[in-house]
Amino acid sequence: MKKGHKSFQSLRGMKDILAEDHLYYDSVLWTAKKIFEFYNFQRIETPLLEEAELFAKGVGKKTEMIEKQMYLLRNKENKELLALRPEGTAPVMRAYLEKGMFNLPQPVKLYYFGPFFRHEKPQAGRYRQFYQVGAEIIGEDDAAIDAEIILISKVFLESLGFPKKDIYLLINSIGCLDCRRLYIREIKRHYKKHNKQICSDCRRRLEENPLRVLDCKNEKCFLVKEEVPSILDYLCSECRDHFKSVLDYLDYLNIPYILDKTLVRGLDYYTKTVFEFYLDSKSNKISLGGGGRYDKLAEAIGGFEKPAAGVAFGVERLIQEMIQRGKKLKLPAPKLFLVQIGEPAKKMSFKILEQFRKENIPLGENLGKESLKSQLKTADRLGAQYVLILGQQEVLDGMIILKDMRSGLQELIPLDKIIPEVKKRLQRQNSK
Ligand code: HAM
């Protein structure tokens, strides 16, 4: 770096995804594709930027995500306030309504994989740019859909290699707006009784959006939260039946769950079922994924009533767990490397590369000016087993040198025979 010049770094909470990292991201994506497409989900990617109002109306103005975590920007004309998407459900519902997907056979099943942005305090497993893989089923209110989303989530986690016994599902129902009204009154009563034992944020939440006190992670509020009445006691008969039916399906499917009366999730669009997935136990762990039913979101963002349920997983958190549990993915080293010396050999190398590409045989190279010695060194560092060497004389004679890097033996092979010769050797090696 030149003295006195500023050196740039990626922003706090954001990171470069390098080739080795991509092996893990791709593995999560391919597993998601395999599982979700089996269950008839179709892929959707919504833009990274949306009108900020979509999230304010969808997720809720008085949620942490909207109040504190959104990356906001204005376009040049300074007209609309835009947001880098902090989550995927509101944009998917926006697309469903905008593209008239309600005219398709219902329910519509969509899945996505891409980056999201939240201005949070970066820490292990918490980033400001992170990937989510998510799935939504829109247009159906049957409890079987909630169970289906949970079942598919579990199949997805198991397909990523997490053992069944380590997967924990926490579940709750937060009812509909009617039952929640009663419950909120109870929460207020309970928290006000312990006004001195709660943090200032919770005091504010009690006034602005009382259900959100249950999202509080402050240790000070722990005891008060522990003793909060259960919302399940305040559900109306429809919500109670719905939840009972979800749990019946889970029992039938042999999916163990833990009822968690404080699980309300941080987004206002949820109705009825909410759930989160953890590995091991919840204590000092962060959730791998979560979701639930959101029957009122479509209306909240200007559409008509459309029941729906979905889930999203944090890809970095999945990858972190995969690595911690010993999953090792390595970039494949090129088995072959092409070394060229002199202009005619360099030109011929372009043709050779094309021939190898058509045969689908990966071939490393450096078409720069490096010497024979340094190209051989590169081949060695990359772990190539064979090196093809092409100099001026070889081009004139229509030959190429094949060097075995392990034995050091070299052979001169006619150029038009090099591909079958290489194939033969690689095959021999594979069968060893
Ligand atoms: P969420 O719980 O906010 O739900 O996020 C889902 C998952 O994304 C989390 O469980 C976590 O694994 C991951 N995640 C969230 N924030 C971060 C972060 N700052 N860094 C790394 N990973 C993070 C939703 O976003 C809902 N849209 C889920 C949903 C879909 N509900 C219904 N359908």
mmCIF file of C-alpha atoms in Angstrom, residues 37-329:
data_model
loop_
_atom_site.group_PDB
_atom_site.id
_atom_site.type_symbol
_atom_site.label_atom_id
_atom_site.label_comp_id
_atom_site.label_asym_id
_atom_site.label_seq_id
_atom_site.Cartn_x
_atom_site.Cartn_y
_atom_site.Cartn_z
ATOM 1 C CA GLU A 37 -38.418 -27.863 -5.819
ATOM 2 C CA PHE A 38 -39.403 -31.388 -4.831
ATOM 3 C CA TYR A 39 -42.270 -29.832 -2.847
ATOM 4 C CA ASN A 40 -43.217 -27.743 -5.912
ATOM 5 C CA PHE A 41 -41.817 -24.385 -4.817
ATOM 6 C CA GLN A 42 -40.731 -22.066 -7.600
ATOM 7 C CA ARG A 43 -37.768 -19.749 -7.284
ATOM 8 C CA ILE A 44 -38.279 -16.010 -6.968
ATOM 9 C CA GLU A 45 -35.726 -13.234 -6.447
ATOM 10 C CA THR A 46 -37.073 -9.818 -5.571
ATOM 11 C CA PRO A 47 -34.953 -6.644 -5.958
ATOM 12 C CA LEU A 48 -32.541 -5.646 -3.208
ATOM 13 C CA LEU A 49 -34.200 -2.231 -3.068
ATOM 14 C CA GLU A 50 -37.860 -1.630 -2.275
ATOM 15 C CA GLU A 51 -39.904 1.347 -1.126
ATOM 16 C CA ALA A 52 -39.198 1.718 2.592
ATOM 17 C CA GLU A 53 -42.938 2.003 3.192
ATOM 18 C CA LEU A 54 -43.431 -1.617 2.103
ATOM 19 C CA PHE A 55 -41.495 -2.727 5.189
ATOM 20 C CA ALA A 56 -42.982 -0.107 7.505
ATOM 21 C CA LYS A 57 -46.488 -1.297 6.566
ATOM 22 C CA GLY A 58 -45.613 -4.982 6.267
ATOM 23 C CA VAL A 59 -43.219 -5.608 9.144
ATOM 24 C CA GLY A 60 -44.560 -2.856 11.413
ATOM 25 C CA LYS A 61 -43.372 0.705 12.105
ATOM 26 C CA LYS A 62 -42.746 0.017 15.764
ATOM 27 C CA THR A 63 -40.502 -2.991 15.355
ATOM 28 C CA GLU A 64 -36.766 -3.002 15.989
ATOM 29 C CA MET A 65 -36.158 -3.898 12.344
ATOM 30 C CA ILE A 66 -37.933 -0.825 11.033
ATOM 31 C CA GLU A 67 -37.002 1.631 13.764
ATOM 32 C CA LYS A 68 -33.320 0.785 14.011
ATOM 33 C CA GLN A 69 -32.072 -1.643 11.427
ATOM 34 C CA MET A 70 -33.118 -0.513 7.968
ATOM 35 C CA TYR A 71 -30.581 0.851 5.503
ATOM 36 C CA LEU A 72 -32.419 3.785 3.989
ATOM 37 C CA LEU A 73 -31.520 5.830 0.944
ATOM 38 C CA ARG A 74 -33.086 8.308 -1.409
ATOM 39 C CA ASN A 75 -32.770 8.303 -5.161
ATOM 40 C CA LYS A 76 -31.417 11.368 -6.984
ATOM 41 C CA GLU A 77 -34.752 13.075 -7.403
ATOM 42 C CA ASN A 78 -35.090 12.721 -3.641
ATOM 43 C CA LYS A 79 -38.674 11.593 -3.981
ATOM 44 C CA GLU A 80 -39.038 8.123 -2.619
ATOM 45 C CA LEU A 81 -37.462 6.762 0.508
ATOM 46 C CA LEU A 82 -35.936 3.404 -0.419
ATOM 47 C CA ALA A 83 -34.721 0.560 1.772
ATOM 48 C CA LEU A 84 -32.244 -2.238 1.262
ATOM 49 C CA ARG A 85 -34.472 -5.225 1.972
ATOM 50 C CA PRO A 86 -34.139 -6.341 5.605
ATOM 51 C CA GLU A 87 -36.249 -9.457 5.032
ATOM 52 C CA GLY A 88 -37.934 -11.356 2.212
ATOM 53 C CA THR A 89 -41.558 -12.011 3.133
ATOM 54 C CA ALA A 90 -43.004 -8.522 2.506
ATOM 55 C CA PRO A 91 -41.268 -8.264 -0.933
ATOM 56 C CA VAL A 92 -42.479 -11.737 -1.936
ATOM 57 C CA MET A 93 -46.034 -10.793 -0.957
ATOM 58 C CA ARG A 94 -45.634 -7.507 -2.866
ATOM 59 C CA ALA A 95 -44.593 -9.509 -5.955
ATOM 60 C CA TYR A 96 -47.478 -11.975 -5.464
ATOM 61 C CA LEU A 97 -49.990 -9.122 -5.452
ATOM 62 C CA GLU A 98 -48.295 -7.033 -8.155
ATOM 63 C CA LYS A 99 -47.887 -9.944 -10.577
ATOM 64 C CA GLY A 100 -51.439 -11.198 -10.041
ATOM 65 C CA MET A 101 -50.250 -14.556 -8.737
ATOM 66 C CA PHE A 102 -53.627 -14.863 -6.970
ATOM 67 C CA ASN A 103 -54.931 -15.861 -10.440
ATOM 68 C CA LEU A 104 -52.709 -18.952 -10.430
ATOM 69 C CA PRO A 105 -53.821 -22.214 -8.842
ATOM 70 C CA GLN A 106 -53.532 -21.654 -5.076
ATOM 71 C CA PRO A 107 -51.573 -21.919 -2.918
ATOM 72 C CA VAL A 108 -48.555 -20.379 -4.639
ATOM 73 C CA LYS A 109 -45.260 -21.752 -3.333
ATOM 74 C CA LEU A 110 -42.154 -19.620 -3.716
ATOM 75 C CA TYR A 111 -38.578 -19.893 -2.452
ATOM 76 C CA TYR A 112 -35.631 -17.487 -2.517
ATOM 77 C CA PHE A 113 -31.924 -17.264 -1.761
ATOM 78 C CA GLY A 114 -30.125 -13.961 -1.558
ATOM 79 C CA PRO A 115 -28.618 -11.143 0.499
ATOM 80 C CA PHE A 116 -30.486 -9.087 3.101
ATOM 81 C CA PHE A 117 -29.395 -6.044 5.092
ATOM 82 C CA ARG A 118 -29.900 -5.068 8.715
ATOM 83 C CA HIS A 119 -27.973 -2.420 10.595
ATOM 84 C CA GLU A 120 -27.435 -4.558 13.691
ATOM 85 C CA LYS A 121 -24.543 -4.752 16.109
ATOM 86 C CA PRO A 122 -22.211 -7.221 14.384
ATOM 87 C CA GLN A 123 -21.261 -10.282 16.428
ATOM 88 C CA ALA A 124 -20.847 -14.009 15.853
ATOM 89 C CA GLY A 125 -23.608 -15.098 13.477
ATOM 90 C CA ARG A 126 -25.007 -11.571 13.196
ATOM 91 C CA TYR A 127 -24.042 -9.530 10.162
ATOM 92 C CA ARG A 128 -25.217 -6.402 8.433
ATOM 93 C CA GLN A 129 -25.299 -8.146 5.089
ATOM 94 C CA PHE A 130 -26.313 -11.787 5.322
ATOM 95 C CA TYR A 131 -27.961 -14.374 3.111
ATOM 96 C CA GLN A 132 -31.296 -15.969 3.733
ATOM 97 C CA VAL A 133 -32.901 -18.962 2.119
ATOM 98 C CA GLY A 134 -36.639 -18.689 2.547
ATOM 99 C CA ALA A 135 -39.892 -20.259 1.417
ATOM 100 C CA GLU A 136 -43.470 -18.967 1.410
ATOM 101 C CA ILE A 137 -46.819 -20.662 0.778
ATOM 102 C CA ILE A 138 -49.420 -18.046 -0.122
ATOM 103 C CA GLY A 139 -53.188 -18.471 -0.466
ATOM 104 C CA GLU A 140 -54.144 -21.143 2.067
ATOM 105 C CA ASP A 141 -55.090 -20.939 5.743
ATOM 106 C CA ASP A 142 -55.252 -24.653 6.584
ATOM 107 C CA ALA A 143 -53.152 -25.726 9.577
ATOM 108 C CA ALA A 144 -51.648 -28.440 7.353
ATOM 109 C CA ILE A 145 -49.742 -25.677 5.532
ATOM 110 C CA ASP A 146 -48.062 -24.565 8.775
ATOM 111 C CA ALA A 147 -47.110 -28.187 9.416
ATOM 112 C CA GLU A 148 -45.875 -28.573 5.840
ATOM 113 C CA ILE A 149 -43.570 -25.547 6.149
ATOM 114 C CA ILE A 150 -42.183 -26.960 9.394
ATOM 115 C CA LEU A 151 -41.762 -30.439 7.920
ATOM 116 C CA ILE A 152 -39.934 -29.082 4.850
ATOM 117 C CA SER A 153 -37.709 -26.945 7.081
ATOM 118 C CA LYS A 154 -36.757 -30.004 9.031
ATOM 119 C CA VAL A 155 -36.099 -32.069 5.904
ATOM 120 C CA PHE A 156 -33.938 -29.195 4.644
ATOM 121 C CA LEU A 157 -31.882 -29.086 7.864
ATOM 122 C CA GLU A 158 -31.447 -32.848 7.859
ATOM 123 C CA SER A 159 -30.398 -32.786 4.197
ATOM 124 C CA LEU A 160 -27.699 -30.286 5.121
ATOM 125 C CA GLY A 161 -26.327 -32.968 7.426
ATOM 126 C CA PHE A 162 -27.655 -31.881 10.834
ATOM 127 C CA PRO A 163 -28.666 -34.919 12.898
ATOM 128 C CA LYS A 164 -32.371 -35.235 13.677
ATOM 129 C CA LYS A 165 -31.699 -35.385 17.419
ATOM 130 C CA ASP A 166 -29.930 -31.983 17.400
ATOM 131 C CA ILE A 167 -32.740 -30.059 15.714
ATOM 132 C CA TYR A 168 -34.950 -28.153 18.146
ATOM 133 C CA LEU A 169 -38.236 -26.631 17.118
ATOM 134 C CA LEU A 170 -39.753 -23.947 19.343
ATOM 135 C CA ILE A 171 -43.347 -23.132 18.593
ATOM 136 C CA ASN A 172 -46.118 -20.845 19.800
ATOM 137 C CA SER A 173 -49.289 -19.238 18.546
ATOM 138 C CA ILE A 174 -49.767 -15.497 18.784
ATOM 139 C CA GLY A 175 -53.381 -15.724 17.683
ATOM 140 C CA CYS A 176 -55.277 -13.207 15.610
ATOM 141 C CA LEU A 177 -55.695 -9.487 16.254
ATOM 142 C CA ASP A 178 -58.745 -10.145 18.436
ATOM 143 C CA CYS A 179 -57.154 -12.581 20.856
ATOM 144 C CA ARG A 180 -53.982 -10.554 20.877
ATOM 145 C CA ARG A 181 -55.877 -7.479 22.084
ATOM 146 C CA LEU A 182 -56.877 -9.343 25.246
ATOM 147 C CA TYR A 183 -53.398 -10.728 25.698
ATOM 148 C CA ILE A 184 -51.733 -7.334 25.287
ATOM 149 C CA ARG A 185 -53.879 -6.017 28.108
ATOM 150 C CA GLU A 186 -52.533 -8.870 30.267
ATOM 151 C CA ILE A 187 -48.930 -8.193 29.247
ATOM 152 C CA LYS A 188 -49.297 -4.543 30.168
ATOM 153 C CA ARG A 189 -50.769 -5.445 33.514
ATOM 154 C CA HIS A 190 -47.990 -7.940 34.237
ATOM 155 C CA TYR A 191 -45.135 -5.650 33.168
ATOM 156 C CA LYS A 192 -46.519 -2.587 34.899
ATOM 157 C CA LYS A 193 -46.604 -4.585 38.122
ATOM 158 C CA HIS A 194 -42.835 -5.054 37.711
ATOM 159 C CA ASN A 195 -42.112 -1.653 36.277
ATOM 160 C CA LYS A 196 -38.888 -1.219 38.275
ATOM 161 C CA GLN A 197 -37.437 -4.544 37.136
ATOM 162 C CA ILE A 198 -37.566 -3.893 33.390
ATOM 163 C CA CYS A 199 -35.288 -2.010 31.003
ATOM 164 C CA SER A 200 -36.109 1.418 29.592
ATOM 165 C CA ASP A 201 -36.622 -0.087 26.113
ATOM 166 C CA CYS A 202 -39.358 -2.354 27.484
ATOM 167 C CA ARG A 203 -41.009 0.582 29.231
ATOM 168 C CA ARG A 204 -41.145 2.324 25.873
ATOM 169 C CA ARG A 205 -42.292 -0.851 24.079
ATOM 170 C CA LEU A 206 -45.152 -1.226 26.568
ATOM 171 C CA GLU A 207 -46.525 2.074 25.350
ATOM 172 C CA GLU A 208 -45.802 1.677 21.637
ATOM 173 C CA ASN A 209 -45.986 -2.040 20.771
ATOM 174 C CA PRO A 210 -46.442 -4.137 23.933
ATOM 175 C CA LEU A 211 -46.007 -7.587 22.335
ATOM 176 C CA ARG A 212 -42.421 -6.625 21.491
ATOM 177 C CA VAL A 213 -41.413 -6.724 25.183
ATOM 178 C CA LEU A 214 -41.250 -10.486 24.673
ATOM 179 C CA ASP A 215 -38.456 -9.994 22.086
ATOM 180 C CA CYS A 216 -36.303 -8.257 24.715
ATOM 181 C CA LYS A 217 -32.892 -9.883 25.219
ATOM 182 C CA ASN A 218 -31.921 -7.707 28.196
ATOM 183 C CA GLU A 219 -31.032 -9.816 31.237
ATOM 184 C CA LYS A 220 -32.749 -7.300 33.483
ATOM 185 C CA CYS A 221 -36.112 -8.255 32.027
ATOM 186 C CA PHE A 222 -35.500 -11.993 32.091
ATOM 187 C CA LEU A 223 -37.453 -12.810 35.253
ATOM 188 C CA VAL A 224 -40.428 -10.654 34.374
ATOM 189 C CA LYS A 225 -40.531 -12.266 30.934
ATOM 190 C CA GLU A 226 -40.327 -15.752 32.443
ATOM 191 C CA GLU A 227 -43.438 -15.103 34.499
ATOM 192 C CA VAL A 228 -45.503 -13.576 31.732
ATOM 193 C CA PRO A 229 -48.909 -15.256 31.227
ATOM 194 C CA SER A 230 -49.141 -17.596 28.257
ATOM 195 C CA ILE A 231 -50.886 -16.244 25.167
ATOM 196 C CA LEU A 232 -52.299 -19.725 24.610
ATOM 197 C CA ASP A 233 -54.725 -19.016 27.465
ATOM 198 C CA TYR A 234 -56.081 -16.012 25.559
ATOM 199 C CA LEU A 235 -56.601 -17.527 22.108
ATOM 200 C CA CYS A 236 -60.066 -17.333 20.575
ATOM 201 C CA SER A 237 -61.637 -20.651 19.668
ATOM 202 C CA GLU A 238 -60.663 -20.428 15.993
ATOM 203 C CA CYS A 239 -56.992 -19.696 16.778
ATOM 204 C CA ARG A 240 -56.936 -22.373 19.469
ATOM 205 C CA ASP A 241 -58.359 -24.991 17.095
ATOM 206 C CA HIS A 242 -55.910 -23.948 14.399
ATOM 207 C CA PHE A 243 -52.949 -24.285 16.743
ATOM 208 C CA LYS A 244 -54.177 -27.582 18.115
ATOM 209 C CA SER A 245 -54.477 -28.845 14.591
ATOM 210 C CA VAL A 246 -50.884 -27.746 13.755
ATOM 211 C CA LEU A 247 -49.619 -29.610 16.830
ATOM 212 C CA ASP A 248 -51.678 -32.688 15.885
ATOM 213 C CA TYR A 249 -50.001 -32.763 12.476
ATOM 214 C CA LEU A 250 -46.565 -32.409 14.083
ATOM 215 C CA ASP A 251 -47.348 -35.286 16.434
ATOM 216 C CA TYR A 252 -48.543 -37.368 13.504
ATOM 217 C CA LEU A 253 -45.326 -36.534 11.604
ATOM 218 C CA ASN A 254 -43.235 -37.379 14.657
ATOM 219 C CA ILE A 255 -41.747 -33.901 14.767
ATOM 220 C CA PRO A 256 -40.861 -33.032 18.363
ATOM 221 C CA TYR A 257 -41.447 -29.441 19.495
ATOM 222 C CA ILE A 258 -41.094 -27.265 22.552
ATOM 223 C CA LEU A 259 -43.954 -24.916 23.359
ATOM 224 C CA ASP A 260 -42.436 -21.517 24.095
ATOM 225 C CA LYS A 261 -44.931 -19.006 25.488
ATOM 226 C CA THR A 262 -42.480 -16.101 25.016
ATOM 227 C CA LEU A 263 -41.841 -16.789 21.338
ATOM 228 C CA VAL A 264 -43.496 -13.954 19.406
ATOM 229 C CA ARG A 265 -40.791 -13.194 16.763
ATOM 230 C CA GLY A 266 -39.789 -9.633 16.057
ATOM 231 C CA LEU A 267 -42.060 -8.860 13.122
ATOM 232 C CA ASP A 268 -45.614 -7.544 13.374
ATOM 233 C CA TYR A 269 -47.039 -9.439 10.411
ATOM 234 C CA TYR A 270 -47.351 -12.780 12.174
ATOM 235 C CA THR A 271 -50.708 -14.271 13.111
ATOM 236 C CA LYS A 272 -51.352 -17.645 14.738
ATOM 237 C CA THR A 273 -48.375 -20.047 14.392
ATOM 238 C CA VAL A 274 -44.819 -18.816 14.985
ATOM 239 C CA PHE A 275 -41.741 -21.049 15.237
ATOM 240 C CA GLU A 276 -37.958 -21.065 15.316
ATOM 241 C CA PHE A 277 -35.310 -23.696 14.706
ATOM 242 C CA TYR A 278 -32.238 -24.154 16.890
ATOM 243 C CA LEU A 279 -29.464 -26.690 17.083
ATOM 244 C CA ASP A 280 -28.884 -28.231 20.509
ATOM 245 C CA SER A 281 -30.819 -26.173 23.023
ATOM 246 C CA LYS A 282 -31.959 -22.566 22.905
ATOM 247 C CA SER A 283 -29.687 -21.433 25.733
ATOM 248 C CA ASN A 284 -27.033 -19.007 24.446
ATOM 249 C CA LYS A 285 -27.733 -20.004 20.871
ATOM 250 C CA ILE A 286 -29.019 -17.958 18.004
ATOM 251 C CA SER A 287 -31.816 -19.197 15.815
ATOM 252 C CA LEU A 288 -30.936 -20.889 12.545
ATOM 253 C CA GLY A 289 -34.262 -19.984 11.058
ATOM 254 C CA GLY A 290 -37.788 -19.019 11.868
ATOM 255 C CA GLY A 291 -41.154 -18.261 10.433
ATOM 256 C CA GLY A 292 -44.851 -18.603 10.872
ATOM 257 C CA ARG A 293 -48.235 -17.665 9.527
ATOM 258 C CA TYR A 294 -48.946 -14.142 8.348
ATOM 259 C CA ASP A 295 -52.584 -13.953 7.251
ATOM 260 C CA LYS A 296 -52.842 -10.147 7.423
ATOM 261 C CA LEU A 297 -49.684 -9.121 5.558
ATOM 262 C CA ALA A 298 -51.317 -8.905 2.130
ATOM 263 C CA GLU A 299 -53.942 -6.507 3.473
ATOM 264 C CA ALA A 300 -51.386 -4.481 5.407
ATOM 265 C CA ILE A 301 -49.499 -3.707 2.187
ATOM 266 C CA GLY A 302 -52.593 -2.707 0.226
ATOM 267 C CA GLY A 303 -53.872 -6.034 -1.069
ATOM 268 C CA PHE A 304 -56.804 -8.163 -0.030
ATOM 269 C CA GLU A 305 -56.847 -10.873 2.582
ATOM 270 C CA LYS A 306 -54.527 -13.719 1.586
ATOM 271 C CA PRO A 307 -53.535 -16.244 4.233
ATOM 272 C CA ALA A 308 -49.926 -17.393 4.054
ATOM 273 C CA ALA A 309 -47.119 -19.065 5.974
ATOM 274 C CA GLY A 310 -43.370 -19.279 5.492
ATOM 275 C CA VAL A 311 -39.887 -19.677 6.876
ATOM 276 C CA ALA A 312 -36.392 -18.242 6.366
ATOM 277 C CA PHE A 313 -32.972 -19.538 7.399
ATOM 278 C CA GLY A 314 -29.797 -17.537 7.897
ATOM 279 C CA VAL A 315 -27.311 -19.005 5.444
ATOM 280 C CA GLU A 316 -24.183 -17.851 7.326
ATOM 281 C CA ARG A 317 -25.537 -19.440 10.502
ATOM 282 C CA LEU A 318 -26.172 -22.725 8.677
ATOM 283 C CA ILE A 319 -22.651 -22.611 7.220
ATOM 284 C CA GLN A 320 -21.090 -21.797 10.581
ATOM 285 C CA GLU A 321 -22.801 -24.834 12.114
ATOM 286 C CA MET A 322 -21.822 -27.045 9.161
ATOM 287 C CA ILE A 323 -18.169 -26.060 9.629
ATOM 288 C CA GLN A 324 -18.280 -26.413 13.418
ATOM 289 C CA ARG A 325 -19.627 -29.908 12.960
ATOM 290 C CA GLY A 326 -16.698 -30.839 10.748
ATOM 291 C CA LYS A 327 -18.047 -30.409 7.225
ATOM 292 C CA LYS A 328 -15.003 -29.704 5.053
ATOM 293 C CA LEU A 329 -15.385 -28.502 1.491
#
